[in-house]
Short mmCIF file of C-alpha atoms in Angstrom, two decimals:
data_model
loop_
_atom_site.label_atom_id
_atom_site.label_comp_id
_atom_site.label_asym_id
_atom_site.label_seq_id
_atom_site.Cartn_x
_atom_site.Cartn_y
_atom_site.Cartn_z
CA MET S 1 54.85 -20.54 -0.10
CA TYR S 2 52.77 -23.34 1.40
CA THR S 3 54.60 -25.94 -0.70
CA VAL S 4 58.02 -24.68 0.37
CA ILE S 5 57.12 -24.78 4.05
CA LEU S 6 55.60 -28.23 3.63
CA PHE S 7 58.79 -29.46 1.94
CA VAL S 8 60.95 -28.02 4.76
CA HIS S 9 58.58 -29.59 7.31
CA VAL S 10 59.01 -33.04 5.76
CA LEU S 11 62.81 -32.65 5.61
CA ILE S 12 62.92 -31.63 9.28
CA ALA S 13 60.74 -34.61 10.20
CA ILE S 14 63.04 -37.04 8.39
CA ALA S 15 66.15 -35.49 9.96
CA LEU S 16 64.52 -35.61 13.39
CA ILE S 17 63.72 -39.31 13.00
CA VAL S 18 67.29 -40.07 11.92
CA LEU S 19 68.79 -38.12 14.83
CA VAL S 20 66.58 -39.81 17.39
CA LEU S 21 67.54 -43.21 16.02
CA LEU S 22 71.25 -42.30 16.15
CA GLN S 23 71.18 -41.44 19.84
CA GLN S 24 72.23 -44.01 22.38
CA GLY S 25 69.89 -45.43 24.93
CA LYS S 26 70.30 -45.13 28.71
CA GLY S 27 71.91 -48.56 29.01
CA ALA S 28 74.62 -47.89 26.41
CA ASP S 29 76.81 -46.04 28.93
CA ALA S 30 77.20 -49.10 31.13
CA GLY S 31 78.35 -51.16 28.15
CA ALA S 32 80.91 -48.52 27.14
CA ALA S 33 82.36 -48.53 30.66
CA PHE S 34 83.20 -52.23 30.35
CA GLY S 35 84.85 -51.93 26.96
CA SER S 36 82.12 -52.77 24.48
CA GLY S 37 82.23 -51.47 20.92
CA ALA S 38 80.25 -48.33 21.76
CA SER S 39 83.37 -46.52 22.92
CA ALA S 40 84.91 -46.85 19.45
CA THR S 41 82.19 -44.87 17.70
CA VAL S 42 82.77 -41.69 15.69
CA PHE S 43 82.04 -39.32 18.58
CA GLY S 44 83.33 -41.52 21.42
CA ALA S 45 81.35 -42.89 24.33
CA ARG S 46 79.90 -39.52 25.45
CA GLY S 47 81.09 -37.06 22.80
CA SER S 48 77.97 -37.29 20.66
CA ALA S 49 75.44 -36.78 23.44
CA ASN S 50 75.78 -33.01 23.60
CA PHE S 51 75.91 -32.49 19.82
CA LEU S 52 73.01 -34.82 19.03
CA SER S 53 70.80 -33.53 21.83
CA LYS S 54 71.29 -29.89 20.82
CA THR S 55 70.68 -30.70 17.16
CA THR S 56 67.56 -32.67 18.09
CA ALA S 57 66.27 -29.74 20.15
CA MET S 58 66.84 -27.32 17.24
CA LEU S 59 65.09 -29.64 14.78
CA ALA S 60 62.20 -30.17 17.20
CA THR S 61 61.79 -26.41 17.49
CA GLY S 62 61.83 -26.07 13.71
CA PHE S 63 59.27 -28.87 13.40
CA PHE S 64 57.01 -27.14 15.92
CA VAL S 65 57.28 -23.78 14.16
CA THR S 66 56.60 -25.23 10.70
CA SER S 67 53.63 -27.14 12.13
CA LEU S 68 52.16 -23.91 13.48
CA VAL S 69 52.75 -22.08 10.19
CA LEU S 70 51.13 -24.89 8.19
CA ALA S 71 48.15 -24.92 10.55
CA TYR S 72 47.79 -21.16 10.12
CA PHE S 73 47.90 -21.46 6.32
CA ALA S 74 45.33 -24.26 6.40
CA SER S 75 42.92 -22.30 8.56
CA ALA S 76 43.38 -19.01 6.68
CA THR S 77 42.71 -20.42 3.21
CA SER S 78 39.68 -22.61 3.85
CA GLN S 79 36.16 -21.47 4.66
CA PRO S 80 34.48 -23.28 7.54
CA VAL S 81 31.61 -25.36 6.18
CA SER S 82 29.12 -27.30 8.21
CA VAL S 83 28.02 -30.71 7.01
CA VAL S 84 24.54 -30.14 8.42
CA GLN S 85 24.09 -26.76 6.76
CA PRO S 86 21.31 -26.86 4.10
CA VAL S 87 22.19 -26.29 0.46
CA PRO S 88 21.20 -22.79 -0.75
CA ALA S 89 18.14 -22.65 -3.02
CA GLN S 90 20.01 -21.43 -6.13
CA GLN S 91 22.08 -24.63 -6.16
CA LEU S 92 19.08 -26.96 -6.06
CA PRO S 93 17.61 -28.13 -9.38
CA SER S 94 14.38 -26.36 -10.27
CA GLY S 95 12.51 -29.42 -11.50
CA PRO S 96 12.91 -33.07 -12.35
CA ALA S 97 15.98 -33.81 -14.38
CA ASP S 98 15.57 -34.80 -18.01
CA VAL S 99 16.48 -38.45 -17.92
CA PRO S 100 16.61 -40.18 -21.28
CA SER S 101 14.37 -43.19 -21.38
CA LEU S 102 16.07 -46.54 -21.66
CA PRO S 103 15.27 -48.72 -24.64
CA ALA S 104 12.94 -51.60 -23.90
CA GLN S 105 14.75 -54.86 -23.49
CA PRO S 106 13.46 -57.75 -25.57
CA GLY S 107 12.12 -60.75 -23.71
CA LYS S 108 10.75 -58.94 -20.70
#
């Protein structure tokens, strides 16, 4: 389930980036009024503003919801561990480790 939501989250993020890059800036309306090429786009000079802004809002909501769900899954599955917490005694070695001796090197 986590993988599916993560995959949907990444797809929404990519779509959101593309939609934001497709939208016109504030100064594009002035250029369209004087006959620049912006008025000959697929949606027209102002036709895409409503569609793109509503789609962006829906994708942003989906991104927010998937972010919250992923954060919930991440916090529910992991145990909080402190880095300053001492290691329990049963995990510590009981004595010195058996280290094999290294062969003597000639010439030293």
